[in-house]
mmCIF file of C-alpha atoms in Angstrom:
data_model
loop_
_atom_site.group_PDB
_atom_site.id
_atom_site.type_symbol
_atom_site.label_atom_id
_atom_site.label_comp_id
_atom_site.label_asym_id
_atom_site.label_seq_id
_atom_site.Cartn_x
_atom_site.Cartn_y
_atom_site.Cartn_z
ATOM 1 C CA MET A 106 17.556 41.389 -0.998
ATOM 2 C CA PHE A 107 16.986 39.084 -3.984
ATOM 3 C CA SER A 108 19.120 41.344 -6.187
ATOM 4 C CA GLN A 109 22.166 40.723 -3.947
ATOM 5 C CA ILE A 110 22.036 36.970 -4.539
ATOM 6 C CA GLN A 111 24.569 35.647 -7.011
ATOM 7 C CA SER A 112 23.398 34.668 -10.472
ATOM 8 C CA LYS A 113 24.182 30.980 -10.035
ATOM 9 C CA HIS A 114 22.011 30.888 -6.878
ATOM 10 C CA ARG A 115 19.206 32.735 -8.637
ATOM 11 C CA LEU A 116 19.252 30.285 -11.546
ATOM 12 C CA ALA A 117 19.203 27.300 -9.191
ATOM 13 C CA PHE A 118 16.305 28.825 -7.241
ATOM 14 C CA ALA A 119 14.485 29.606 -10.501
ATOM 15 C CA ALA A 120 14.906 25.979 -11.646
ATOM 16 C CA PHE A 121 13.516 24.736 -8.330
ATOM 17 C CA THR A 122 10.542 27.169 -8.439
ATOM 18 C CA ALA A 123 9.692 26.428 -12.070
ATOM 19 C CA SER A 124 9.829 22.671 -11.453
ATOM 20 C CA PHE A 125 7.656 22.884 -8.361
ATOM 21 C CA ILE A 126 5.069 25.149 -10.066
ATOM 22 C CA LEU A 127 4.879 22.752 -12.996
ATOM 23 C CA PHE A 128 4.342 19.911 -10.550
ATOM 24 C CA LEU A 129 1.497 21.837 -8.894
ATOM 25 C CA LEU A 130 -0.071 22.499 -12.282
ATOM 26 C CA TYR A 131 0.242 18.787 -13.027
ATOM 27 C CA LEU A 132 -1.636 17.997 -9.788
ATOM 28 C CA LEU A 133 -4.444 20.365 -10.687
ATOM 29 C CA LEU A 134 -4.637 18.994 -14.203
ATOM 30 C CA ASP A 135 -4.494 15.457 -12.830
ATOM 31 C CA ASP A 136 -7.498 16.130 -10.543
ATOM 32 C CA PHE A 137 -9.414 17.703 -13.402
ATOM 33 C CA LEU A 138 -8.875 14.834 -15.835
ATOM 34 C CA PHE A 139 -9.650 11.871 -13.572
ATOM 35 C CA GLY A 140 -13.081 10.941 -12.285
ATOM 36 C CA GLU A 141 -14.551 11.686 -8.889
ATOM 37 C CA GLU A 142 -13.616 8.301 -7.392
ATOM 38 C CA ILE A 143 -10.019 8.473 -8.483
ATOM 39 C CA ARG A 144 -9.725 12.095 -7.322
ATOM 40 C CA LYS A 145 -10.872 11.077 -3.858
ATOM 41 C CA GLU A 146 -8.247 8.340 -3.704
ATOM 42 C CA LEU A 147 -5.503 10.717 -4.889
ATOM 43 C CA ARG A 148 -6.419 13.369 -2.326
ATOM 44 C CA HIS A 149 -5.365 10.966 0.444
ATOM 45 C CA PHE A 150 -1.826 11.040 -1.008
ATOM 46 C CA VAL A 151 -1.715 14.761 -1.766
ATOM 47 C CA TRP A 152 0.962 15.521 0.890
ATOM 48 C CA LEU A 153 3.036 12.603 -0.246
ATOM 49 C CA ARG A 154 2.737 13.785 -3.820
ATOM 50 C CA LEU A 155 3.658 17.316 -2.788
ATOM 51 C CA LEU A 156 6.688 15.971 -0.880
ATOM 52 C CA VAL A 157 7.812 13.969 -3.892
ATOM 53 C CA GLY A 158 7.426 17.063 -6.095
ATOM 54 C CA PHE A 159 9.325 19.179 -3.581
ATOM 55 C CA LEU A 160 12.174 16.669 -3.420
ATOM 56 C CA PHE A 161 12.268 16.343 -7.192
ATOM 57 C CA SER A 162 12.363 20.123 -7.603
ATOM 58 C CA GLY A 163 15.047 20.367 -4.898
ATOM 59 C CA ILE A 164 17.203 17.758 -6.645
ATOM 60 C CA LEU A 165 16.739 19.586 -9.934
ATOM 61 C CA GLY A 166 17.762 22.886 -8.286
ATOM 62 C CA VAL A 167 20.864 21.294 -6.713
ATOM 63 C CA LEU A 168 21.895 19.754 -10.039
ATOM 64 C CA THR A 169 21.393 23.126 -11.711
ATOM 65 C CA PHE A 170 23.558 24.810 -9.063
ATOM 66 C CA TYR A 171 26.239 22.110 -9.401
ATOM 67 C CA LEU A 172 26.387 22.492 -13.201
ATOM 68 C CA LEU A 173 26.437 26.271 -12.983
ATOM 69 C CA GLN A 174 29.231 26.102 -10.409
ATOM 70 C CA PHE A 175 31.592 24.592 -13.005
ATOM 71 C CA ASN A 176 30.563 27.022 -15.709
ATOM 72 C CA PHE A 177 30.848 30.020 -13.408
ATOM 73 C CA ARG A 178 34.382 28.981 -12.491
ATOM 74 C CA SER A 179 35.458 29.515 -16.102
ATOM 75 C CA LEU A 180 33.399 32.703 -16.239
ATOM 76 C CA ARG A 181 35.071 33.968 -13.079
ATOM 77 C CA SER A 182 38.497 33.337 -14.622
ATOM 78 C CA LEU A 183 37.407 35.121 -17.806
ATOM 79 C CA THR A 184 36.087 38.046 -15.754
ATOM 80 C CA GLN A 185 39.415 38.292 -13.910
ATOM 81 C CA LEU A 186 41.292 38.301 -17.211
ATOM 82 C CA LEU A 187 39.049 41.064 -18.569
ATOM 83 C CA GLN A 188 39.627 43.088 -15.433
ATOM 84 C CA ASN A 189 43.391 42.607 -15.692
ATOM 85 C CA TRP A 190 43.267 43.676 -19.331
ATOM 86 C CA THR A 191 41.416 46.919 -18.574
ATOM 87 C CA GLN A 192 43.709 47.737 -15.645
ATOM 88 C CA ASP A 193 46.983 46.666 -17.351
ATOM 89 C CA VAL A 194 47.580 44.125 -14.591
ATOM 90 C CA TYR A 195 49.041 40.761 -15.560
ATOM 91 C CA GLU A 196 48.484 38.289 -12.737
ATOM 92 C CA ASP A 197 47.545 34.654 -13.020
ATOM 93 C CA SER A 198 44.534 33.772 -10.869
ATOM 94 C CA GLY A 199 45.780 30.208 -10.549
ATOM 95 C CA GLU A 200 42.380 28.755 -11.394
ATOM 96 C CA ALA A 201 42.171 25.997 -13.985
ATOM 97 C CA GLU A 202 39.501 26.337 -16.658
ATOM 98 C CA ARG A 203 37.165 23.476 -17.491
ATOM 99 C CA GLU A 204 37.363 21.561 -20.738
ATOM 100 C CA ASP A 205 34.318 23.247 -22.227
ATOM 101 C CA GLU A 206 33.481 26.170 -24.478
ATOM 102 C CA LEU A 207 33.812 28.767 -21.726
ATOM 103 C CA GLY A 208 37.070 27.236 -20.529
ATOM 104 C CA GLU A 209 38.437 27.251 -24.068
ATOM 105 C CA LEU A 210 37.414 30.894 -24.448
ATOM 106 C CA ALA A 211 39.173 31.762 -21.188
ATOM 107 C CA ARG A 212 42.334 29.940 -22.275
ATOM 108 C CA HIS A 213 42.435 31.714 -25.639
ATOM 109 C CA PHE A 214 41.885 35.053 -23.945
ATOM 110 C CA ARG A 215 44.645 34.295 -21.433
ATOM 111 C CA ILE A 216 47.049 33.468 -24.263
ATOM 112 C CA ALA A 217 46.113 36.687 -26.081
ATOM 113 C CA LEU A 218 46.569 38.673 -22.870
ATOM 114 C CA TYR A 219 50.058 37.357 -22.187
ATOM 115 C CA GLN A 220 51.050 37.738 -25.837
ATOM 116 C CA ARG A 221 50.031 41.369 -25.539
ATOM 117 C CA LYS A 222 52.084 41.634 -22.349
ATOM 118 C CA ALA A 223 55.153 40.174 -24.060
ATOM 119 C CA LYS A 224 54.696 42.477 -27.055
ATOM 120 C CA GLU A 225 54.370 45.543 -24.821
ATOM 121 C CA GLU A 226 57.495 44.529 -22.903
ATOM 122 C CA ASN A 227 59.423 44.112 -26.153
ATOM 123 C CA VAL A 228 58.187 47.480 -27.408
ATOM 124 C CA SER A 229 59.102 49.171 -24.122
ATOM 125 C CA GLN A 230 62.566 47.567 -24.150
ATOM 126 C CA GLU A 231 63.102 48.644 -27.745
ATOM 127 C CA ALA A 232 61.952 52.184 -26.926
ATOM 128 C CA LEU A 233 64.242 52.290 -23.883
ATOM 129 C CA GLY A 234 67.150 50.980 -25.937
ATOM 130 C CA LYS A 235 66.469 53.543 -28.653
ATOM 131 C CA LYS A 236 66.429 56.386 -26.123
ATOM 132 C CA GLU A 237 69.659 55.156 -24.568
ATOM 133 C CA ARG A 238 71.326 54.952 -27.982
ATOM 134 C CA GLU A 239 70.172 58.478 -28.796
ATOM 135 C CA LEU A 240 71.501 59.740 -25.468
ATOM 136 C CA SER A 241 74.867 57.994 -25.880
ATOM 137 C CA ASP A 242 75.147 59.328 -29.448
ATOM 138 C CA LYS A 243 74.508 62.867 -28.188
ATOM 139 C CA ILE A 244 77.184 62.475 -25.521
ATOM 140 C CA GLN A 245 79.673 61.193 -28.114
ATOM 141 C CA LYS A 246 78.789 64.041 -30.479
ATOM 142 C CA PHE A 247 79.384 66.706 -27.844
ATOM 143 C CA PHE A 248 82.840 65.613 -26.668
ATOM 144 C CA HIS A 249 84.508 63.643 -29.477
ATOM 145 C CA LYS A 250 85.958 66.428 -31.590
ATOM 146 C CA VAL A 251 89.705 65.962 -31.994
ATOM 147 C CA ARG A 252 91.795 69.126 -32.386
ATOM 148 C CA LEU A 253 95.249 68.164 -33.568
ATOM 149 C CA HIS A 254 98.212 70.369 -32.752
ATOM 150 C CA LYS A 255 101.206 70.679 -35.036
ATOM 151 C CA ILE A 256 104.141 68.833 -33.494
ATOM 152 C CA LYS A 257 107.621 69.276 -34.933
ATOM 153 C CA ASN A 258 108.920 66.296 -36.940
ATOM 154 C CA LEU A 259 105.695 64.322 -36.412
ATOM 155 C CA ASP A 260 102.970 63.566 -38.941
ATOM 156 C CA ILE A 261 99.669 62.726 -37.218
ATOM 157 C CA THR A 262 96.238 61.604 -38.455
ATOM 158 C CA VAL A 263 93.229 60.609 -36.345
ATOM 159 C CA PHE A 264 90.151 59.026 -37.904
ATOM 160 C CA PRO A 265 87.458 60.057 -37.273
ATOM 161 C CA ARG A 266 88.202 63.612 -36.192
ATOM 162 C CA SER A 267 84.658 63.829 -34.840
ATOM 163 C CA SER A 268 82.091 61.150 -34.106
ATOM 164 C CA GLU A 269 78.323 61.075 -33.649
ATOM 165 C CA LYS A 270 78.060 57.316 -33.026
ATOM 166 C CA ALA A 271 78.504 55.949 -29.524
ATOM 167 C CA GLU A 272 79.920 52.628 -30.735
ATOM 168 C CA ASN A 273 82.969 54.423 -32.101
ATOM 169 C CA ASP A 274 86.070 54.338 -29.882
ATOM 170 C CA TYR A 275 87.564 57.489 -28.432
ATOM 171 C CA ALA A 276 90.856 58.432 -30.124
ATOM 172 C CA ASN A 277 93.181 61.408 -29.614
ATOM 173 C CA ILE A 278 96.826 62.545 -29.777
ATOM 174 C CA ILE A 279 98.213 65.421 -27.703
ATOM 175 C CA PRO A 280 101.672 67.051 -27.653
ATOM 176 C CA THR A 281 104.189 66.395 -24.854
ATOM 177 C CA ALA A 282 107.513 67.997 -23.956
ATOM 178 C CA ASP A 283 109.427 65.515 -26.101
ATOM 179 C CA GLY A 284 106.874 64.326 -28.653
ATOM 180 C CA CYS A 285 103.294 63.138 -28.375
ATOM 181 C CA LEU A 286 100.931 60.935 -26.405
ATOM 182 C CA GLY A 287 98.133 58.928 -28.083
ATOM 183 C CA ILE A 288 95.109 57.028 -26.842
ATOM 184 C CA ILE A 289 92.386 54.754 -28.234
ATOM 185 C CA ALA A 290 89.705 53.637 -25.777
ATOM 186 C CA GLY A 291 86.356 51.916 -26.140
ATOM 187 C CA PHE A 292 84.032 49.184 -24.920
ATOM 188 C CA PRO A 293 82.603 45.995 -26.453
ATOM 189 C CA ASN A 294 79.111 47.399 -25.811
ATOM 190 C CA TYR A 295 77.901 50.953 -25.995
ATOM 191 C CA GLY A 296 75.400 53.007 -24.059
ATOM 192 C CA ALA A 297 75.064 56.101 -21.914
ATOM 193 C CA LEU A 298 77.354 54.689 -19.207
ATOM 194 C CA GLU A 299 80.094 53.782 -21.672
ATOM 195 C CA SER A 300 79.858 57.190 -23.335
ATOM 196 C CA ALA A 301 80.093 58.878 -19.933
ATOM 197 C CA LEU A 302 83.235 56.882 -19.123
ATOM 198 C CA LYS A 303 84.772 57.951 -22.431
ATOM 199 C CA VAL A 304 83.958 61.543 -21.469
ATOM 200 C CA ARG A 305 85.946 60.944 -18.281
ATOM 201 C CA LEU A 306 88.902 59.778 -20.356
ATOM 202 C CA GLU A 307 88.537 62.833 -22.579
ATOM 203 C CA GLY A 308 88.667 65.001 -19.456
ATOM 204 C CA MET A 309 91.920 63.357 -18.393
ATOM 205 C CA ILE A 310 93.459 63.869 -21.822
ATOM 206 C CA SER A 311 92.267 67.486 -21.938
ATOM 207 C CA LEU A 312 93.888 68.213 -18.566
ATOM 208 C CA ALA A 313 97.064 66.429 -19.662
ATOM 209 C CA GLN A 314 97.133 68.559 -22.800
ATOM 210 C CA GLU A 315 97.345 71.694 -20.661
ATOM 211 C CA THR A 316 100.324 70.283 -18.781
ATOM 212 C CA THR A 317 103.663 71.643 -19.979
ATOM 213 C CA GLY A 318 107.153 70.310 -19.450
ATOM 214 C CA LEU A 319 106.212 66.630 -19.008
ATOM 215 C CA ARG A 320 107.793 63.904 -21.083
ATOM 216 C CA GLY A 321 105.504 61.487 -22.882
ATOM 217 C CA GLU A 322 106.574 58.513 -20.761
ATOM 218 C CA ASP A 323 105.888 60.384 -17.513
ATOM 219 C CA LEU A 324 102.528 61.555 -18.830
ATOM 220 C CA LEU A 325 101.584 57.984 -19.797
ATOM 221 C CA TYR A 326 102.273 56.828 -16.237
ATOM 222 C CA LYS A 327 100.236 59.689 -14.786
ATOM 223 C CA ILE A 328 97.227 58.933 -17.002
ATOM 224 C CA ASP A 329 97.576 55.253 -16.168
ATOM 225 C CA ARG A 330 97.398 56.065 -12.438
ATOM 226 C CA ALA A 331 94.443 58.395 -13.003
ATOM 227 C CA ILE A 332 92.484 55.715 -14.866
ATOM 228 C CA ARG A 333 93.226 53.165 -12.132
ATOM 229 C CA SER A 334 91.780 55.506 -9.505
ATOM 230 C CA THR A 335 88.272 54.704 -10.767
ATOM 231 C CA PRO A 336 87.521 51.099 -11.804
ATOM 232 C CA ILE A 337 86.280 50.963 -15.396
ATOM 233 C CA SER A 338 85.297 47.434 -16.374
ATOM 234 C CA TYR A 339 85.571 46.021 -19.911
ATOM 235 C CA LEU A 340 87.691 48.898 -21.173
ATOM 236 C CA ASN A 341 89.747 48.317 -24.324
ATOM 237 C CA LEU A 342 92.675 50.698 -24.056
ATOM 238 C CA THR A 343 95.860 51.588 -25.898
ATOM 239 C CA LEU A 344 98.137 54.316 -24.568
ATOM 240 C CA PHE A 345 101.423 55.203 -26.232
ATOM 241 C CA TYR A 346 104.034 57.912 -26.302
ATOM 242 C CA LEU A 347 106.526 58.775 -29.018
ATOM 243 C CA GLU A 348 109.710 60.771 -28.554
ATOM 244 C CA THR A 349 110.537 62.952 -31.530
ATOM 245 C CA ARG A 350 114.310 63.079 -30.995
ATOM 246 C CA ASN A 351 115.182 59.368 -30.875
ATOM 247 C CA GLY A 352 111.961 57.748 -32.114
ATOM 248 C CA GLU A 353 111.406 55.734 -28.937
ATOM 249 C CA ALA A 354 107.791 54.639 -28.544
ATOM 250 C CA GLY A 355 106.278 53.028 -25.448
ATOM 251 C CA ILE A 356 102.951 51.203 -25.842
ATOM 252 C CA LEU A 357 100.612 50.183 -22.992
ATOM 253 C CA GLN A 358 97.930 48.053 -24.601
ATOM 254 C CA TYR A 359 94.873 46.158 -23.381
ATOM 255 C CA GLN A 360 92.958 45.126 -26.473
ATOM 256 C CA LYS A 361 92.800 42.297 -29.017
ATOM 257 C CA LEU A 362 94.151 44.217 -31.987
ATOM 258 C CA PRO A 363 97.862 44.983 -31.554
ATOM 259 C CA ALA A 364 99.655 48.050 -32.810
ATOM 260 C CA PHE A 365 101.301 48.025 -36.247
ATOM 261 C CA ILE A 366 104.400 49.616 -37.700
ATOM 262 C CA HIS A 367 104.515 50.252 -41.442
ATOM 263 C CA ARG A 368 108.124 50.298 -42.613
ATOM 264 C CA ASN A 369 109.805 49.576 -45.942
ATOM 265 C CA GLY A 370 106.505 48.757 -47.651
ATOM 266 C CA ASN A 371 105.460 46.183 -45.034
ATOM 267 C CA THR A 372 102.972 46.340 -42.150
ATOM 268 C CA ASN A 373 104.495 44.589 -39.140
ATOM 269 C CA VAL A 374 102.469 43.336 -36.185
ATOM 270 C CA LEU A 375 103.870 44.371 -32.795
ATOM 271 C CA PRO A 376 103.717 42.074 -29.728
ATOM 272 C CA ASN A 377 100.463 42.477 -27.842
ATOM 273 C CA SER A 378 99.475 42.107 -24.203
ATOM 274 C CA LYS A 379 97.725 38.903 -23.177
ATOM 275 C CA GLN A 380 95.106 40.927 -21.327
ATOM 276 C CA ILE A 381 92.155 41.962 -23.471
ATOM 277 C CA PHE A 382 90.668 44.492 -21.033
ATOM 278 C CA TYR A 383 92.341 47.161 -18.970
ATOM 279 C CA ASP A 384 93.254 45.636 -15.592
ATOM 280 C CA PHE A 385 92.647 48.465 -13.134
ATOM 281 C CA ARG A 386 93.264 46.136 -10.149
ATOM 282 C CA SER A 387 96.847 45.371 -11.143
ATOM 283 C CA ASN A 388 99.768 47.673 -10.358
ATOM 284 C CA GLN A 389 101.924 46.253 -13.131
ATOM 285 C CA ARG A 390 102.456 48.212 -16.313
ATOM 286 C CA ASP A 391 103.607 46.242 -19.308
ATOM 287 C CA VAL A 392 104.891 49.079 -21.472
ATOM 288 C CA LYS A 393 106.430 47.642 -24.626
ATOM 289 C CA LYS A 394 109.064 49.857 -26.227
ATOM 290 C CA VAL A 395 109.869 49.991 -29.916
ATOM 291 C CA SER A 396 111.926 52.270 -32.107
ATOM 292 C CA LEU A 397 110.360 54.271 -34.925
ATOM 293 C CA LYS A 398 112.640 55.566 -37.660
ATOM 294 C CA ARG A 399 111.956 58.482 -39.938
ATOM 295 C CA GLY A 400 109.533 57.590 -42.692
ATOM 296 C CA GLU A 401 107.948 54.842 -40.574
ATOM 297 C CA PHE A 402 104.415 54.972 -39.183
ATOM 298 C CA LEU A 403 102.895 53.649 -35.976
ATOM 299 C CA VAL A 404 99.246 52.598 -36.471
ATOM 300 C CA VAL A 405 96.691 51.728 -33.774
ATOM 301 C CA LEU A 406 93.268 50.350 -34.749
ATOM 302 C CA SER A 407 90.022 50.026 -32.840
ATOM 303 C CA ASP A 408 88.958 46.641 -31.480
ATOM 304 C CA ARG A 409 85.509 47.284 -32.980
ATOM 305 C CA LEU A 410 86.942 46.161 -36.309
ATOM 306 C CA LEU A 411 87.379 42.573 -35.115
ATOM 307 C CA GLU A 412 83.656 42.365 -34.366
ATOM 308 C CA LEU A 413 82.933 43.049 -38.027
ATOM 309 C CA SER A 414 85.622 40.918 -39.634
ATOM 310 C CA SER A 415 85.114 37.200 -40.188
ATOM 311 C CA GLY A 416 87.208 34.816 -38.095
ATOM 312 C CA ASN A 417 89.939 35.772 -35.660
ATOM 313 C CA ALA A 418 92.676 38.323 -36.197
ATOM 314 C CA GLU A 419 95.604 35.951 -36.605
ATOM 315 C CA THR A 420 94.056 33.875 -39.417
ATOM 316 C CA HIS A 421 92.072 36.497 -41.307
ATOM 317 C CA PHE A 422 92.465 40.132 -40.365
ATOM 318 C CA PHE A 423 96.262 40.439 -40.060
ATOM 319 C CA PRO A 424 97.216 38.610 -43.294
ATOM 320 C CA LYS A 425 94.622 40.493 -45.327
ATOM 321 C CA LEU A 426 95.783 43.844 -43.963
ATOM 322 C CA GLN A 427 99.430 42.977 -44.597
ATOM 323 C CA ASN A 428 98.707 41.826 -48.150
ATOM 324 C CA TRP A 429 96.705 44.985 -48.809
ATOM 325 C CA SER A 430 99.498 47.317 -47.711
ATOM 326 C CA SER A 431 102.385 45.226 -49.050
ATOM 327 C CA ASN A 432 104.923 47.129 -51.181
ATOM 328 C CA LYS A 433 103.122 50.425 -50.608
ATOM 329 C CA GLU A 434 105.140 53.484 -49.665
ATOM 330 C CA TYR A 435 102.924 56.116 -48.091
ATOM 331 C CA LYS A 436 103.934 59.757 -48.369
ATOM 332 C CA ASN A 437 102.279 60.750 -45.130
ATOM 333 C CA SER A 438 100.012 59.503 -42.340
ATOM 334 C CA ARG A 439 96.915 60.770 -44.127
ATOM 335 C CA ASP A 440 97.573 58.571 -47.181
ATOM 336 C CA LEU A 441 98.173 55.571 -44.948
ATOM 337 C CA THR A 442 94.994 56.173 -42.965
ATOM 338 C CA LEU A 443 92.895 56.618 -46.100
ATOM 339 C CA ASP A 444 94.325 53.434 -47.620
ATOM 340 C CA PHE A 445 93.672 51.468 -44.425
ATOM 341 C CA GLY A 446 90.181 52.934 -44.444
ATOM 342 C CA ARG A 447 89.615 51.623 -47.972
ATOM 343 C CA PHE A 448 90.742 48.193 -46.773
ATOM 344 C CA LEU A 449 88.355 48.296 -43.821
ATOM 345 C CA GLU A 450 85.501 49.424 -46.043
ATOM 346 C CA ALA A 451 86.203 46.524 -48.411
ATOM 347 C CA GLU A 452 86.241 44.111 -45.458
ATOM 348 C CA THR A 453 83.339 45.379 -43.355
ATOM 349 C CA GLY A 454 81.397 47.783 -45.574
ATOM 350 C CA LYS A 455 80.578 51.410 -44.903
ATOM 351 C CA LYS A 456 78.756 50.464 -41.719
ATOM 352 C CA GLY A 457 81.894 48.835 -40.400
ATOM 353 C CA LEU A 458 84.023 51.780 -41.412
ATOM 354 C CA SER A 459 81.724 54.082 -39.421
ATOM 355 C CA LYS A 460 82.730 52.147 -36.283
ATOM 356 C CA ALA A 461 86.457 52.220 -37.040
ATOM 357 C CA ALA A 462 88.962 54.310 -35.153
ATOM 358 C CA ILE A 463 92.413 54.691 -36.714
ATOM 359 C CA LEU A 464 95.297 56.561 -35.152
ATOM 360 C CA THR A 465 98.477 57.051 -37.204
ATOM 361 C CA VAL A 466 101.680 58.877 -36.277
ATOM 362 C CA GLY A 467 104.946 58.949 -38.205
ATOM 363 C CA ARG A 468 108.380 60.534 -37.879
ATOM 364 C CA VAL A 469 109.249 62.863 -40.720
ATOM 365 C CA TRP A 470 111.784 65.540 -41.526
ATOM 366 C CA ASP A 471 110.373 68.940 -40.780
#
């Protein structure tokens, strides 16, 4: 029975008992020290003296209980924190600790506990992010392997031909009945979802590649309708077709970086759409048409490059690129792509170049 009583009650009862026993010992000692006459007088007040001792001991026990009550409040909070720590539960008891040593200990332990919680959350988020990056990289590695087909009177280069990094845009060129169709597609962020959406685009392009007898313009419209069938938010997209016979090129673009045409030793910036992301809700297609002569090259770059270059495109990226390629006559699309790659590496470093996607097509004599 006594073992079931709380410690603070036991200590208060022990203080009362010890005080009262000491008072009884004092009475016995008092009777022993005084003479017979005085002892007789004191015996008349023995019950009064016992009552005073009982009250004094009771007051001492109550004060002990009252003081222990405050200390045990901090101990109870500390006990709850220890229990939460062992069970990996992070809940605030809502009890305020006293301004004493035990309260200070409880506060320090609470701070340490929540610092540990924050650290574990950061570690778990980092581990989750790392796993997602690894998964998205694996998805990109499996599907992004460009197989270029020889197309009469066209010179084509795609960089990179294969990619193991999920932040790299998807790029490809496929033959059509009258020329070719090209695509660059990517997202500002990267992850498993974005990689899966690029796989969907790759599936569309793969099916379109098996289609025979379709002109590039018709195929562009079909792919545009197919992409609109499933909303894909925050998609940077450039679709274009090029007719081999007359050099007509139609460009449907939803990204910050416009397309370029390199002609007569100069890199010219083509007009770009005002919409940064692909608008799958709109039925309008703003296909801009240009003419590409023999010996000229159409170049499409990934929007990822703007993230790595300082400033905006109009004031920094475009002039630097134009100055770099000024007065250069490229023999083929491969030379142009390699030279643009050297420019990008000089601007953004090798890390930036690993995120670049460059698609180049030119009209040549077969």
